[in-house]
Amino acid sequence: MLNVKDISLTFNEATPDEKKALQGINLTLKKGDFVTVIGSNGAGKSTLMNVISGSLTPDVGDVAIGQKNVTMYPEFKRSQYIGRVFQDPMAGTAPAMTIEENLAMAYARNKKRKLKPGVNKKRRELFREYLSTLNIGLEDRLNAKVGLLSGGERQALSLLMATFTEPNILLLDEHTAALDPSRAELITNLTRDVVEKFHLTTLMVTHNMQQALDLGNRLIMMDKGQVIFDVSGKEKQALTIEKLLHEFQRIRGIQMDNDRAILG
Amino acid sequence: MFISMFGAVESGVIYAIMALGVYLSFRVLDFPDLTVDGSFVTGAAVAAIAIMHDVPTIIATLLAVVAGFVAGSITGILNTKGKINPLLSGILMMIALYSINLRIMGRSNIPLLNEPTIFTQLQEIWEGTNIDQSLNAMLLSLGVDRTPGTWSTLLVMIVVTVLIKFITDYYLKTEIGLALRATGDNEKMIRSFSANTDNLKIVGLGISNALVALSGALIAQYGGFADAGMGIGMIVIGLASVIIGEALFGTKTIMRTTLAVIGGAIVYRIVVTWALRVDFLESSDMKLITSLLVIIALVVPKVIDGQKEARRKRRKRNKLQERLKGEA
Ligand SMILES: Nc1ncnc2c1ncn2[C@@H]1O[C@H](COP(=O)(O)OP(=O)(O)O)[C@@H](O)[C@H]1O
Ligand SMILES: [Mg+2]
């Protein structure tokens, strides 16, 4: 479903600030794969997400979705196929617009936008139904401005908006990191449910190792712009945080910087 | 007095179309578009020159709308494709339009006094009805001594402006309109939902300036001339209308806000007309008055909010002190 081939990207090339953010990344996701991505700060996780989504173009390498090579597609065109949730709860919704208007914009993702009302009776019912699956009462607040919602509510709405049109690829970049623990857990559970429900091919960056172990059928670890560890299936199920840290040390010969790699 | 206020409302309703255009760029797209000073004149110039060449007035007015759309789109292209910052894109277009407008007109002023205009033609049709007579009779019975020559301009323009308002309201709720609003609200987000924000900005600025040019074309026909300098400060007048309207009438929903903008444009004209009746003020002071109005409309609500906040805190502090005293 997703095919990332030989991607390299260097920021500020040939200047003192030169930074090789991605160095020859190869990654293939089968349909329905749910891959969690971990790695220390600055490993290139977000950059990889941005290259896949088209907000950044790689120096070399190709991105293909299904059979289609989308490397040269501008971001807006690619986002027909890709749902995203960002770390910042403010990033995924339009604050001055209502909940139902936000959902209507997400609903139009894979259609041609027309001069007909974005919200009608039928769609409103559909939105209400989807919202009720979140179990946080948003279905009764269709006309509330999204700017009035709490961070957790906004992130739940962002997740719904990114997924209910069943995109080919779902990209989650530390989407629970800005929330307090109980809200983060709610979003984690919603993520598990929704990925399962729609069989979404998912790439989820997280700094929470336990979350990376609990979710998904495959785990990759990135460091210095490379994928240094890749496990799936039974092998992943058998993984523990200790084994992960040990693995990192074995490959890189150094201790993982543990500042953000939260245990559990 | 009544006559001058009547005139103020009349022109206010026409300028309200320009204010709706400014609302689209400044508020909906969050794009401070200064093209307005130029495109207002472009509308006037195109309509005037077309009427001089015996083009039917309605078609002349529609040509002005198209010209305004093109001007706004170019500003949008400068910004999105040329990567020029929004303010500068508008300023560049405004300056370019100053020359273009002179080219269109061929001179700096075109009088339309001996030409048919939408309003004179309207009045001719209108005279068949006796609406004027009955409305004026009513005014006379209310004690107004001088009655307006015709009600046709005011009543028809109210219908036209309100119609444009409703079309705008509808448009902003369509799938495309929602994406347009999101472009001004959270551009990164709407791009991640496959909206081409470049095109949306170009079209949005086009529509905005089409409305501005329409207003310019109508003002030229209403005032009986087009002049190369008639757009100077128009953007500030538009902003004044938007800000005054929002402050007076609220912004709860889109429909409410567009109505507020129209109200703001009318209130602005009334205030200016009233101010110019003061002896020591001259018509050349109008720009100063406009700037002052915008400043007042921007500052006063903040001061009021600040006072409310201070009062709330004082009350809280007093309460606390009383409680402490009681405990002591
Ligand atoms: N726009 C940019 N310009 C310059 N350097 C960048 C930019 N974005 C990211 N980087 C650098 O690239 C490296 C990878 O960043 P990122 O992908 O954000 O890491 P993370 O794995 O923490 O998400 C970091 O060293 C970062 O400083
Ligand atoms: Mg990151």
Coordinates of C-alpha atoms and ligand atoms in Angstrom, one line a residue:
Chain A
M1 CA 0.0 0.0 0.0
L2 CA 2.8 2.4 0.9
N3 CA 6.2 2.1 -0.7
V4 CA 9.0 4.4 0.4
K5 CA 12.2 3.9 -1.6
D6 CA 15.7 5.2 -1.0
I7 CA 14.5 8.4 0.5
S8 CA 17.2 10.9 1.5
L9 CA 16.8 14.5 2.7
T10 CA 19.3 17.0 3.9
F11 CA 18.4 20.3 5.4
N12 CA 20.6 23.4 4.7
E13 CA 22.9 21.4 2.5
A14 CA 26.5 22.8 2.2
T15 CA 26.1 25.2 5.1
P16 CA 27.4 25.0 8.6
D17 CA 23.8 24.0 9.7
E18 CA 23.7 21.0 7.3
K19 CA 21.6 18.2 8.8
K20 CA 21.1 14.9 7.2
A21 CA 17.6 14.2 8.4
L22 CA 16.9 11.1 6.3
Q23 CA 19.5 8.8 4.9
G24 CA 18.3 6.1 2.5
I25 CA 15.0 5.1 4.1
N26 CA 13.3 2.1 2.7
L27 CA 9.9 1.1 4.0
T28 CA 7.1 -1.0 2.6
L29 CA 3.7 -1.2 4.3
K30 CA 1.2 -3.9 3.3
K31 CA -2.5 -3.0 3.3
G32 CA -3.8 -3.0 6.9
D33 CA -0.3 -2.8 8.5
F34 CA -0.2 -0.7 11.7
V35 CA 3.4 0.3 12.2
T36 CA 4.6 2.2 15.3
V37 CA 7.7 4.3 15.0
I38 CA 10.0 5.1 17.8
G39 CA 13.4 6.8 18.0
S40 CA 15.2 9.5 19.9
N41 CA 14.7 13.3 19.3
G42 CA 15.8 14.4 15.9
A43 CA 15.9 10.9 14.5
G44 CA 14.0 12.0 11.5
K45 CA 10.6 10.6 12.3
S46 CA 8.6 13.8 11.6
T47 CA 10.6 14.4 8.5
L48 CA 9.7 11.0 7.2
M49 CA 6.0 11.7 7.9
N50 CA 6.3 15.0 6.1
V51 CA 8.0 13.4 3.1
I52 CA 5.2 10.8 2.9
S53 CA 2.5 13.4 3.2
G54 CA 4.2 15.7 0.7
S55 CA 4.8 18.7 2.9
L56 CA 8.5 18.1 2.2
T57 CA 10.0 16.8 -1.1
P58 CA 12.9 14.4 -0.7
D59 CA 16.3 15.1 -2.3
V60 CA 16.3 11.6 -3.8
G61 CA 13.9 8.6 -3.6
D62 CA 10.3 7.8 -4.4
V63 CA 7.0 7.5 -2.5
A64 CA 4.3 5.3 -3.9
I65 CA 0.8 4.8 -2.6
G66 CA -0.8 1.7 -4.1
Q67 CA 0.6 1.5 -7.6
K68 CA 0.8 5.2 -7.9
N69 CA 4.1 7.1 -7.7
V70 CA 3.2 10.3 -5.8
T71 CA 6.6 11.7 -5.2
M72 CA 5.9 14.8 -7.4
Y73 CA 2.3 15.3 -6.2
P74 CA 1.8 18.5 -4.2
E75 CA 0.7 18.0 -0.7
F76 CA -3.0 19.0 -1.3
K77 CA -3.3 16.4 -4.0
R78 CA -1.7 13.7 -2.0
S79 CA -3.9 14.3 0.9
Q80 CA -6.8 12.7 -0.9
Y81 CA -5.2 9.4 0.1
I82 CA -3.6 10.3 3.4
G83 CA -5.2 11.2 6.7
R84 CA -3.0 13.0 9.2
V85 CA -3.2 13.9 12.9
F86 CA -0.5 16.2 14.2
Q87 CA 1.0 16.5 17.7
D88 CA -0.5 20.0 18.2
P89 CA -4.3 19.7 18.9
M90 CA -4.7 23.1 17.3
A91 CA -3.2 21.9 14.0
G92 CA -5.9 19.5 12.8
T93 CA -9.0 21.6 13.0
A94 CA -10.3 25.0 12.0
P95 CA -11.0 26.8 15.3
A96 CA -13.4 29.5 14.0
M97 CA -15.6 27.0 12.4
T98 CA -18.2 24.6 13.9
I99 CA -17.8 20.9 14.6
E100 CA -20.1 20.0 11.8
E101 CA -18.4 22.4 9.3
N102 CA -15.0 20.8 10.2
L103 CA -16.4 17.4 9.6
A104 CA -17.9 18.5 6.3
M105 CA -14.4 19.7 5.2
A106 CA -13.0 16.3 6.1
Y107 CA -15.8 14.6 4.4
A108 CA -15.0 16.3 1.1
R109 CA -11.4 15.1 1.2
N110 CA -11.7 12.5 -1.6
K111 CA -14.4 14.2 -3.6
K112 CA -14.4 17.3 -5.8
R113 CA -15.6 20.2 -3.8
K114 CA -18.7 21.8 -5.3
L115 CA -21.0 24.7 -4.9
K116 CA -23.5 22.8 -2.8
P117 CA -24.0 23.1 0.9
G118 CA -21.3 21.3 2.9
V119 CA -23.7 20.3 5.6
N120 CA -27.1 18.9 4.8
K121 CA -29.6 16.9 6.8
K122 CA -28.3 13.5 5.7
R123 CA -24.7 14.4 6.4
R124 CA -25.5 15.9 9.7
E125 CA -27.0 12.6 10.8
L126 CA -24.0 10.8 9.5
F127 CA -21.6 13.2 11.4
R128 CA -23.7 12.8 14.6
E129 CA -23.4 9.0 14.3
Y130 CA -19.6 9.2 13.8
L131 CA -19.2 11.6 16.7
S132 CA -21.1 9.4 19.0
T133 CA -18.5 6.7 18.6
L134 CA -16.1 9.0 20.3
N135 CA -18.2 8.8 23.5
I136 CA -17.4 12.3 24.6
G137 CA -20.7 14.0 23.9
L138 CA -19.6 15.9 20.8
E139 CA -22.6 14.7 18.9
D140 CA -24.7 17.1 20.9
R141 CA -22.5 20.1 20.1
L142 CA -22.5 20.1 16.3
N143 CA -22.8 23.8 16.1
A144 CA -20.2 24.6 18.7
K145 CA -17.0 26.4 17.4
V146 CA -14.1 24.0 17.5
G147 CA -11.9 26.7 19.2
L148 CA -14.1 26.2 22.3
L149 CA -13.1 22.5 22.7
S150 CA -10.5 21.2 25.0
G151 CA -7.2 19.8 23.6
G152 CA -8.4 16.3 24.1
E153 CA -11.7 16.9 22.5
R154 CA -10.0 18.6 19.6
Q155 CA -7.6 15.7 19.1
A156 CA -10.4 13.2 19.2
L157 CA -12.2 15.2 16.5
S158 CA -9.0 15.5 14.5
L159 CA -8.6 11.7 14.7
L160 CA -12.2 11.2 13.5
M161 CA -11.8 13.7 10.7
A162 CA -8.5 12.1 9.6
T163 CA -10.0 8.6 9.5
F164 CA -13.8 8.5 8.7
T165 CA -13.3 8.8 5.0
E166 CA -11.1 5.7 5.2
P167 CA -7.9 7.1 3.6
N168 CA -5.3 4.7 2.1
I169 CA -2.7 5.8 4.6
L170 CA -3.0 7.2 8.1
L171 CA -0.1 9.2 9.5
L172 CA 0.0 9.9 13.3
D173 CA 2.8 12.0 14.6
E174 CA 3.0 11.9 18.4
H175 CA -0.7 12.8 18.4
T176 CA -1.1 12.0 22.1
A177 CA 2.1 13.7 23.3
A178 CA 0.5 17.1 24.1
L179 CA -2.3 15.6 26.2
D180 CA -2.5 14.7 29.9
P181 CA -2.3 11.0 30.7
S182 CA -6.0 10.2 30.9
R183 CA -6.8 12.1 27.7
A184 CA -3.8 10.5 26.0
E185 CA -5.2 7.1 26.9
L186 CA -8.6 8.0 25.5
I187 CA -7.0 9.0 22.2
T188 CA -4.8 5.9 22.2
N189 CA -7.9 3.7 22.6
L190 CA -9.8 5.6 20.0
T191 CA -6.8 5.1 17.6
R192 CA -6.8 1.4 18.2
D193 CA -10.5 1.1 17.6
V194 CA -10.7 3.3 14.5
V195 CA -7.7 1.7 12.8
E196 CA -9.2 -1.7 13.4
K197 CA -12.7 -0.7 12.3
F198 CA -11.5 0.7 8.9
H199 CA -8.4 -1.6 8.5
L200 CA -6.3 1.5 8.0
T201 CA -2.7 1.3 6.9
T202 CA -1.1 3.3 9.6
L203 CA 2.2 4.8 10.5
M204 CA 2.2 6.1 14.1
V205 CA 5.1 8.0 15.7
T206 CA 5.2 7.9 19.4
H207 CA 7.8 8.6 22.1
N208 CA 5.9 6.3 24.5
M209 CA 7.6 2.9 24.2
Q210 CA 4.8 1.1 25.9
Q211 CA 2.3 2.6 23.5
A212 CA 4.6 1.5 20.6
L213 CA 4.6 -2.0 22.0
D214 CA 0.9 -2.2 22.7
L215 CA -0.4 -1.0 19.4
G216 CA 0.1 -2.3 15.9
N217 CA 1.5 -5.4 14.3
R218 CA 5.0 -3.9 13.5
L219 CA 7.5 -1.6 15.1
I220 CA 10.4 0.3 13.6
M221 CA 13.1 2.2 15.4
M222 CA 14.8 5.2 13.7
D223 CA 18.1 6.8 14.5
K224 CA 20.1 9.5 12.7
G225 CA 17.8 9.4 9.7
Q226 CA 17.9 5.6 9.3
V227 CA 15.6 2.7 10.2
I228 CA 17.8 0.7 12.5
F229 CA 15.3 -1.9 13.8
D230 CA 12.2 -3.4 12.3
V231 CA 10.1 -6.2 13.9
S232 CA 6.7 -7.5 13.2
G233 CA 4.2 -10.3 14.1
K234 CA 5.1 -12.7 16.9
E235 CA 8.5 -11.2 17.3
K236 CA 7.0 -7.8 18.1
Q237 CA 4.5 -9.3 20.5
A238 CA 7.4 -10.8 22.5
L239 CA 9.1 -7.5 22.7
T240 CA 9.5 -5.6 26.0
I241 CA 10.9 -2.1 26.8
E242 CA 14.1 -3.7 28.3
K243 CA 14.7 -5.7 25.1
L244 CA 14.1 -2.6 23.0
L245 CA 16.6 -0.5 24.9
H246 CA 19.0 -3.4 24.8
E247 CA 18.5 -3.7 21.1
F248 CA 19.3 0.0 20.6
Q249 CA 22.5 -0.3 22.6
R250 CA 23.5 -3.4 20.6
I251 CA 23.0 -1.7 17.2
R252 CA 24.3 1.7 18.1
G253 CA 26.8 0.8 20.8
I254 CA 25.5 3.6 23.0
Q255 CA 22.8 4.1 25.5
M256 CA 19.5 5.5 24.0
D257 CA 19.0 9.1 25.1
N258 CA 16.2 8.5 27.5
D259 CA 15.0 12.0 27.9
R260 CA 11.8 11.5 26.0
A261 CA 11.6 7.8 25.7
I262 CA 9.2 7.3 28.5
L263 CA 9.0 3.9 30.0
G264 CA 5.3 3.0 30.2
Chain B
M1 CA -31.0 67.3 7.6
F2 CA -33.3 64.5 6.5
I3 CA -32.2 64.8 2.9
S4 CA -28.5 64.5 3.7
M5 CA -29.1 61.5 6.0
F6 CA -31.2 60.0 3.2
G7 CA -28.3 60.4 0.9
A8 CA -25.9 58.9 3.5
V9 CA -28.0 55.8 3.8
E10 CA -28.3 55.6 0.0
S11 CA -24.6 55.7 -0.6
G12 CA -24.0 53.6 2.5
V13 CA -26.0 50.7 0.9
I14 CA -23.9 51.0 -2.3
Y15 CA -20.6 51.1 -0.4
A16 CA -21.7 48.2 1.7
I17 CA -21.0 45.9 -1.3
M18 CA -17.4 47.1 -1.2
A19 CA -17.3 46.5 2.5
L20 CA -18.5 42.9 1.9
G21 CA -15.6 42.5 -0.4
V22 CA -13.2 43.7 2.2
Y23 CA -14.8 41.4 4.7
L24 CA -14.1 38.4 2.4
S25 CA -10.4 39.3 2.1
F26 CA -9.6 40.6 5.6
R27 CA -11.8 38.4 7.7
V28 CA -12.6 35.2 5.8
L29 CA -9.3 34.8 4.0
D30 CA -7.3 36.6 6.7
F31 CA -5.5 38.4 3.8
P32 CA -5.0 42.2 4.3
D33 CA -5.6 43.0 0.7
L34 CA -4.8 46.6 -0.3
T35 CA -5.8 46.0 -4.0
V36 CA -9.1 47.6 -3.0
D37 CA -8.0 51.2 -3.5
G38 CA -7.2 50.4 -7.1
S39 CA -9.9 47.9 -8.0
F40 CA -12.7 50.3 -6.8
V41 CA -11.5 52.8 -9.4
T42 CA -11.1 50.0 -12.0
G43 CA -14.8 49.2 -11.5
A44 CA -15.8 52.9 -11.9
A45 CA -13.5 53.4 -14.9
V46 CA -14.6 50.3 -16.8
A47 CA -18.3 51.1 -16.2
A48 CA -17.9 54.8 -17.1
I49 CA -15.9 54.2 -20.3
A50 CA -18.3 51.4 -21.4
I51 CA -21.3 53.7 -20.8
M52 CA -19.6 56.4 -22.8
H53 CA -19.3 53.9 -25.6
D54 CA -23.1 53.3 -25.4
V55 CA -22.8 49.9 -23.8
P56 CA -26.0 49.1 -21.9
T57 CA -25.6 50.2 -18.3
I58 CA -26.2 46.7 -16.9
I59 CA -23.5 45.2 -19.2
A60 CA -21.1 48.0 -18.4
T61 CA -21.6 47.2 -14.7
L62 CA -21.0 43.5 -15.3
L63 CA -17.8 44.3 -17.2
A64 CA -16.6 46.2 -14.2
V65 CA -17.3 43.1 -12.0
V66 CA -15.1 41.0 -14.4
A67 CA -12.3 43.6 -14.3
G68 CA -12.4 43.6 -10.5
F69 CA -12.2 39.8 -10.4
V70 CA -9.2 39.8 -12.7
A71 CA -7.4 42.4 -10.6
G72 CA -8.0 40.5 -7.4
S73 CA -6.9 37.2 -9.0
I74 CA -3.7 38.7 -10.0
T75 CA -3.0 39.8 -6.4
G76 CA -3.7 36.2 -5.4
I77 CA -1.3 34.9 -8.1
L78 CA 1.4 37.3 -6.9
N79 CA 1.0 36.0 -3.4
T80 CA 0.6 32.3 -4.0
K81 CA 2.7 31.6 -7.1
G82 CA 5.1 34.6 -6.8
K83 CA 5.5 34.0 -3.1
I84 CA 5.2 37.7 -2.4
N85 CA 3.9 38.6 1.0
P86 CA 0.1 39.5 1.2
L87 CA 0.5 43.2 2.0
L88 CA 3.1 43.8 -0.7
S89 CA 1.1 41.8 -3.3
G90 CA -1.8 44.1 -2.7
I91 CA 0.3 47.3 -2.7
L92 CA 2.0 46.3 -5.9
M93 CA -1.4 45.6 -7.6
M94 CA -2.9 48.9 -6.2
I95 CA 0.0 50.9 -7.7
A96 CA -0.1 49.1 -11.0
L97 CA -3.9 49.7 -11.2
Y98 CA -3.4 53.4 -10.7
S99 CA -1.7 53.5 -14.1
I100 CA -4.0 50.9 -15.6
N101 CA -7.1 52.9 -14.5
L102 CA -5.8 56.0 -16.2
R103 CA -5.2 54.0 -19.4
I104 CA -8.7 52.7 -19.2
M105 CA -10.2 56.2 -18.7
G106 CA -7.8 58.0 -21.0
R107 CA -7.9 61.0 -18.7
S108 CA -8.3 61.4 -14.9
N109 CA -12.0 62.2 -14.8
I110 CA -15.0 61.0 -16.8
P111 CA -18.3 62.9 -16.2
L112 CA -21.4 60.8 -16.7
L113 CA -24.0 63.6 -16.1
N114 CA -25.3 63.5 -19.7
E115 CA -25.2 59.7 -20.0
P116 CA -27.8 57.2 -19.0
T117 CA -26.9 55.3 -15.8
I118 CA -28.4 52.3 -14.1
F119 CA -30.0 54.7 -11.6
T120 CA -31.5 57.2 -14.2
Q121 CA -32.9 54.3 -16.1
L122 CA -34.3 52.8 -13.0
Q123 CA -35.9 56.0 -12.1
E124 CA -37.6 56.2 -15.5
I125 CA -39.2 52.8 -14.9
W126 CA -40.0 53.7 -11.3
E127 CA -41.9 56.8 -12.2
G128 CA -44.6 54.6 -13.7
T129 CA -45.4 53.5 -10.2
N130 CA -46.5 55.9 -7.5
I131 CA -44.4 54.5 -4.7
D132 CA -42.5 57.8 -4.4
Q133 CA -45.6 59.8 -4.0
S134 CA -47.1 57.7 -1.3
L135 CA -43.8 57.4 0.6
N136 CA -43.2 61.2 0.4
A137 CA -46.8 61.9 1.5
M138 CA -46.1 59.8 4.5
L139 CA -42.9 61.8 5.2
L140 CA -44.8 65.1 4.8
S141 CA -47.4 63.9 7.3
L142 CA -44.5 63.1 9.7
G143 CA -43.4 66.7 9.5
V144 CA -40.4 66.3 7.1
D145 CA -40.3 69.5 5.0
R146 CA -38.1 68.4 2.1
T147 CA -38.6 65.0 0.6
P148 CA -36.2 62.9 -1.5
G149 CA -36.4 63.1 -5.3
T150 CA -36.7 59.4 -5.7
W151 CA -36.8 56.3 -3.6
S152 CA -35.9 54.0 -6.4
T153 CA -32.1 54.1 -5.8
L154 CA -32.4 53.4 -2.1
L155 CA -35.0 50.6 -2.4
V156 CA -33.5 48.9 -5.3
M157 CA -30.0 49.1 -3.9
I158 CA -31.2 47.6 -0.6
V159 CA -32.6 44.6 -2.5
V160 CA -29.4 44.2 -4.6
T161 CA -27.1 44.5 -1.5
V162 CA -29.2 42.1 0.6
L163 CA -29.3 39.7 -2.3
I164 CA -25.4 39.8 -2.5
K165 CA -25.3 39.3 1.2
F166 CA -27.5 36.1 0.9
I167 CA -25.4 34.8 -2.0
T168 CA -22.3 35.4 0.1
D169 CA -23.8 33.6 3.1
Y170 CA -24.8 30.6 0.9
Y171 CA -21.4 30.5 -0.8
L172 CA -19.5 30.5 2.5
K173 CA -21.5 27.4 3.5
T174 CA -20.9 25.4 0.4
E175 CA -18.1 22.8 0.2
I176 CA -15.9 25.3 -1.6
G177 CA -16.9 28.1 0.7
L178 CA -16.0 26.0 3.8
A179 CA -12.6 25.3 2.3
L180 CA -12.2 29.0 1.6
R181 CA -12.9 29.9 5.2
A182 CA -10.6 27.2 6.5
T183 CA -7.8 28.6 4.2
G184 CA -8.1 31.8 6.3
D185 CA -8.6 29.9 9.6
N186 CA -6.0 27.0 9.4
E187 CA -4.3 26.7 6.1
K188 CA -2.2 23.7 7.1
M189 CA -5.2 21.8 8.2
I190 CA -7.3 22.3 5.0
R191 CA -4.4 21.4 2.8
S192 CA -4.2 18.1 4.7
F193 CA -7.8 17.6 3.5
S194 CA -6.9 18.0 -0.1
A195 CA -7.9 21.6 -0.7
N196 CA -5.8 23.6 -3.2
T197 CA -5.3 26.6 -1.0
D198 CA -3.5 28.6 -3.7
N199 CA -6.5 28.4 -6.0
L200 CA -8.9 29.2 -3.2
K201 CA -7.0 32.3 -2.3
I202 CA -6.8 33.4 -5.9
V203 CA -10.6 32.8 -6.4
G204 CA -11.4 34.4 -3.0
L205 CA -9.5 37.6 -3.7
G206 CA -11.0 37.6 -7.2
I207 CA -14.5 37.5 -5.7
S208 CA -13.6 40.1 -3.1
N209 CA -12.4 42.6 -5.7
A210 CA -15.2 41.8 -8.0
L211 CA -17.6 43.1 -5.3
V212 CA -15.3 46.1 -4.7
A213 CA -15.4 46.9 -8.4
L214 CA -19.1 46.5 -8.5
S215 CA -19.4 49.0 -5.8
G216 CA -17.1 51.4 -7.6
A217 CA -19.1 51.0 -10.8
L218 CA -22.3 51.8 -9.0
I219 CA -20.8 54.7 -7.1
A220 CA -19.6 56.2 -10.4
Q221 CA -23.1 56.0 -11.8
Y222 CA -24.7 57.3 -8.6
G223 CA -22.3 60.2 -8.3
G224 CA -22.2 61.0 -12.0
F225 CA -18.5 60.6 -12.6
A226 CA -15.5 58.4 -12.4
D227 CA -12.2 59.8 -11.1
A228 CA -8.7 58.3 -10.9
G229 CA -8.5 59.5 -7.3
M230 CA -11.8 58.2 -6.0
G231 CA -10.3 55.0 -4.6
I232 CA -7.8 56.7 -2.3
G233 CA -8.3 55.4 1.3
M234 CA -11.1 53.0 0.2
I235 CA -9.5 50.1 2.0
V236 CA -9.7 52.1 5.3
I237 CA -13.3 52.9 4.6
G238 CA -14.0 49.3 4.0
L239 CA -12.2 48.3 7.1
A240 CA -14.0 51.0 9.1
S241 CA -17.3 49.5 7.9
V242 CA -16.3 46.0 8.8
I243 CA -15.0 46.9 12.2
I244 CA -17.8 49.3 13.2
G245 CA -20.4 46.8 12.0
E246 CA -18.8 43.9 13.9
A247 CA -18.5 46.0 17.1
L248 CA -22.1 47.3 16.9
F249 CA -24.0 44.3 15.6
G250 CA -21.9 41.2 16.5
T251 CA -20.3 38.3 14.7
K252 CA -22.0 35.2 16.1
T253 CA -22.7 33.6 12.8
I254 CA -21.7 34.3 9.2
M255 CA -25.2 35.6 8.4
R256 CA -25.1 37.9 11.3
T257 CA -21.6 39.2 10.4
T258 CA -22.4 40.0 6.8
L259 CA -25.5 41.9 8.0
A260 CA -23.2 43.7 10.5
V261 CA -20.9 44.7 7.7
I262 CA -23.7 46.2 5.7
G263 CA -24.9 48.0 8.8
G264 CA -21.4 49.2 9.5
A265 CA -21.1 50.7 6.0
I266 CA -24.3 52.6 6.5
V267 CA -23.4 53.8 10.0
Y268 CA -20.0 55.0 8.7
R269 CA -21.7 57.1 6.0
I270 CA -24.1 58.6 8.5
V271 CA -21.3 59.5 10.9
V272 CA -19.2 61.1 8.2
T273 CA -22.2 63.0 6.8
W274 CA -23.0 64.2 10.3
A275 CA -19.4 65.1 11.0
L276 CA -19.1 67.1 7.8
R277 CA -22.0 69.3 8.9
V278 CA -19.9 70.5 11.8
D279 CA -18.7 74.0 10.8
F280 CA -15.0 73.7 11.2
L281 CA -14.7 70.4 9.4
E282 CA -14.2 70.3 5.6
S283 CA -14.7 67.5 3.1
S284 CA -10.9 67.2 2.9
D285 CA -11.0 66.1 6.5
M286 CA -12.9 63.0 5.7
K287 CA -9.9 60.7 5.5
L288 CA -8.8 61.9 8.9
I289 CA -12.3 61.3 10.3
T290 CA -12.2 57.8 8.8
S291 CA -8.9 56.9 10.4
L292 CA -10.1 58.2 13.7
L293 CA -13.3 56.1 13.4
V294 CA -11.3 53.0 12.8
I295 CA -9.0 53.8 15.7
I296 CA -12.0 54.4 18.0
A297 CA -13.7 51.2 16.8
L298 CA -10.5 49.2 17.5
V299 CA -9.6 50.8 20.8
V300 CA -12.9 51.4 22.6
P301 CA -14.0 47.7 22.8
K302 CA -10.6 46.9 24.3
V303 CA -10.8 49.7 26.8
I304 CA -14.3 48.6 27.8
D305 CA -13.2 44.9 28.1
G306 CA -10.2 46.1 30.2
Q307 CA -12.4 48.1 32.5
K308 CA -14.8 45.1 32.9
E309 CA -11.9 43.0 33.8
A310 CA -10.5 45.5 36.3
R311 CA -13.9 45.9 37.9
R312 CA -14.2 42.1 38.2
K313 CA -10.8 41.8 39.9
R314 CA -11.5 44.7 42.2
R315 CA -14.8 43.1 43.3
K316 CA -13.0 39.8 43.9
R317 CA -10.2 41.5 45.9
N318 CA -12.8 43.4 48.0
K319 CA -14.7 40.2 48.7
L320 CA -11.5 38.5 49.9
Q321 CA -10.5 41.4 52.1
E322 CA -14.0 41.4 53.7
R323 CA -13.7 37.8 54.4
L324 CA -10.3 38.2 55.9
K325 CA -11.6 41.0 58.1
G326 CA -14.5 38.8 59.2
E327 CA -12.1 36.0 60.1
A328 CA -9.8 38.4 62.0
Ligands
LIG1 N1 12.8 22.6 8.4 C1 13.9 22.2 9.0 N2 15.1 22.9 8.7 C2 16.2 22.5 9.2 N3 16.4 21.3 10.0 C3 15.3 20.6 10.2 C4 14.0 21.0 9.8 N4 13.1 20.1 10.2 C5 13.8 19.2 10.9 N5 15.2 19.5 10.9 C6 16.2 18.7 11.6 O1 16.2 17.4 11.1 C7 16.4 16.4 12.1 C8 15.2 15.5 12.2 O2 14.1 16.2 12.7 P1 12.6 15.5 12.9 O3 12.3 14.7 11.8 O4 11.7 16.6 13.3 O5 13.0 14.6 14.2 P2 12.0 13.7 15.1 O6 12.4 12.3 14.9 O7 12.2 14.2 16.5 O8 10.6 14.0 14.7 C9 16.6 17.2 13.4 O9 17.9 17.3 13.7 C10 16.0 18.6 13.1 O10 16.6 19.6 13.8
MG2 MG 8.9 14.8 15.7

